[in-house]
CSV table of C-alpha atoms in Angstrom, one decimal:
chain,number,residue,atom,x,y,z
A,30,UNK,CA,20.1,-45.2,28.9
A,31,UNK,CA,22.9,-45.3,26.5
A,32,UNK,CA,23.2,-42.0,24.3
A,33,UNK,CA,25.7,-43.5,21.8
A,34,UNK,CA,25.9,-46.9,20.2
A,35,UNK,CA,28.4,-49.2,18.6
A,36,UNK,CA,27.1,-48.3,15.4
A,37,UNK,CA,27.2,-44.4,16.1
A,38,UNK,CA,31.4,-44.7,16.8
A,39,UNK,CA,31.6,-47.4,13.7
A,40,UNK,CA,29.7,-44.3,11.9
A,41,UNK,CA,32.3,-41.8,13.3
A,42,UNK,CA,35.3,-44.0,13.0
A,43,UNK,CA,34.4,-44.6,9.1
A,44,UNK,CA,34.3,-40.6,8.7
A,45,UNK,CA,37.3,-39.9,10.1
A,46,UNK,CA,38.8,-43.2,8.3
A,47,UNK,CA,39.8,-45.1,11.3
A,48,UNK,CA,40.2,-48.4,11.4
A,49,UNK,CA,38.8,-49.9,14.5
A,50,UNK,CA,38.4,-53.4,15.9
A,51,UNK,CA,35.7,-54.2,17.5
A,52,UNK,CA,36.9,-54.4,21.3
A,53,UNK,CA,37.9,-50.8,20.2
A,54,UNK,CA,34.4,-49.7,18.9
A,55,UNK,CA,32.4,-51.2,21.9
A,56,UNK,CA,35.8,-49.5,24.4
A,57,UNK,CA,34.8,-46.4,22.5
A,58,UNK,CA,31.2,-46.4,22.7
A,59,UNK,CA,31.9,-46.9,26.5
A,60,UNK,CA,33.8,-44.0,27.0
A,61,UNK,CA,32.0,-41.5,24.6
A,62,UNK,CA,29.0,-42.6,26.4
A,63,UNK,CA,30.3,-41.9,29.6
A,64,UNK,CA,31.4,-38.5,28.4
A,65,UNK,CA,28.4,-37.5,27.1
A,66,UNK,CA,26.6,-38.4,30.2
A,67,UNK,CA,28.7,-35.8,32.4
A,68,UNK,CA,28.3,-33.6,29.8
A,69,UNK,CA,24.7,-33.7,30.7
A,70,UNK,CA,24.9,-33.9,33.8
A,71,UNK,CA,27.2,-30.0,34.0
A,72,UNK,CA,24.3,-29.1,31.1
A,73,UNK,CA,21.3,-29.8,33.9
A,74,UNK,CA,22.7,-27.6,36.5
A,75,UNK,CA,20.4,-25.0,37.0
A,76,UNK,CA,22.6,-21.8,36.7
A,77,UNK,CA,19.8,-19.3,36.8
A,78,UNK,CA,21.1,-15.5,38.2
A,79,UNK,CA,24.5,-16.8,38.0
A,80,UNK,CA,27.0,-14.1,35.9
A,81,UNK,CA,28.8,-15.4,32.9
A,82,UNK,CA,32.6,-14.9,33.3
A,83,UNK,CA,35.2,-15.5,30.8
A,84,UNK,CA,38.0,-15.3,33.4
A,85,UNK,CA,37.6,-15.7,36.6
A,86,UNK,CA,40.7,-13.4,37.7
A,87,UNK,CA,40.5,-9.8,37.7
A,88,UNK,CA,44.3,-9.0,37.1
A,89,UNK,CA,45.3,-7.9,34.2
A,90,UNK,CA,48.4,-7.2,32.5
A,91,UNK,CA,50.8,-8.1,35.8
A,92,UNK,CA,53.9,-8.0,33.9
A,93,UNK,CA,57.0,-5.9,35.1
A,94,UNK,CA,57.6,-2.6,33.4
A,95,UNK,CA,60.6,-2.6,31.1
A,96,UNK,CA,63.7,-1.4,32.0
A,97,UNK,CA,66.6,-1.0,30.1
A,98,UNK,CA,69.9,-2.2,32.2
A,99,UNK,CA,73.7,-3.2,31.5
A,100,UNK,CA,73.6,-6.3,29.8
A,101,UNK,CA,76.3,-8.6,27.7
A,102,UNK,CA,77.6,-7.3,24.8
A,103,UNK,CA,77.3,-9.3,21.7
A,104,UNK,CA,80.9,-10.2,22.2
A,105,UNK,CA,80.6,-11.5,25.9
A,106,UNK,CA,77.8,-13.3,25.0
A,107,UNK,CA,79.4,-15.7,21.6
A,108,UNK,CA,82.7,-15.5,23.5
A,109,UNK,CA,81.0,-18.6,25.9
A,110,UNK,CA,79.2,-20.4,22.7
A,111,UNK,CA,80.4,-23.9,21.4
A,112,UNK,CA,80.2,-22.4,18.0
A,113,UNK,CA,80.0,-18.4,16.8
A,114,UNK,CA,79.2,-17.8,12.9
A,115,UNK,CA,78.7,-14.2,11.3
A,116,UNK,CA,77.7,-12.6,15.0
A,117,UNK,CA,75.6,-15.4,15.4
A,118,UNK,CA,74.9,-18.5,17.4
A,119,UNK,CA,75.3,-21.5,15.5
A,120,UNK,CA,73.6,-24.1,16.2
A,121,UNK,CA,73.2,-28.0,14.3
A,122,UNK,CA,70.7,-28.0,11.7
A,123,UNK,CA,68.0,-30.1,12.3
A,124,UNK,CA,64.6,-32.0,10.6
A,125,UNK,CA,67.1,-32.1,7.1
A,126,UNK,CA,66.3,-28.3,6.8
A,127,UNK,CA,68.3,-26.9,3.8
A,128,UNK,CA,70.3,-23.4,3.8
């Protein structure tokens, strides 16, 4: 039995102001249906005396502790750049961005 129709995706399609044709609306109503019936089909298991998890893995926080070590100075590190400005990296601007 189907659970959504043509005219439920033509419904959803006009309120989210799609424009679909109709190979589109009957592709659509295909695949939501198909959806929907998995959907059901996870929503039928019987999960009775089974414990809700949110995550499944018991670490937590497994990051190394920070540690402060040698490292470049700011010098070293523009000395290699293509292009050094005011202590700083520069870098093309991009997307039109303005200063």
């Amino acid at each position: 039995m189907s659970q959504i129709s043509r005219d439920d995706v033509a419904h959803l399609a006009r309120l989210a102001r799609l424009a679909l044709t109709d190979d589109e609306l009957d592709g659509f109503a295909g695949q939501l249906d198909a959806i929907l019936a998995h959907v059901g089909a996870i929503q039928a298991v019987d999960v009775t005396g089974v414990e809700a998890t949110d995550n499944p893995l018991k670490d937590v926080n497994v990051t190394r502790p920070d540690n402060v070590e040698p490292c470049l100075t700011q010098d070293e590190a523009l000395a290699a750049a293509p292009k050094a400005e005011d202590g700083r990296f520069a870098v093309p601007r991009i997307l039109g961005e303005s200063e």
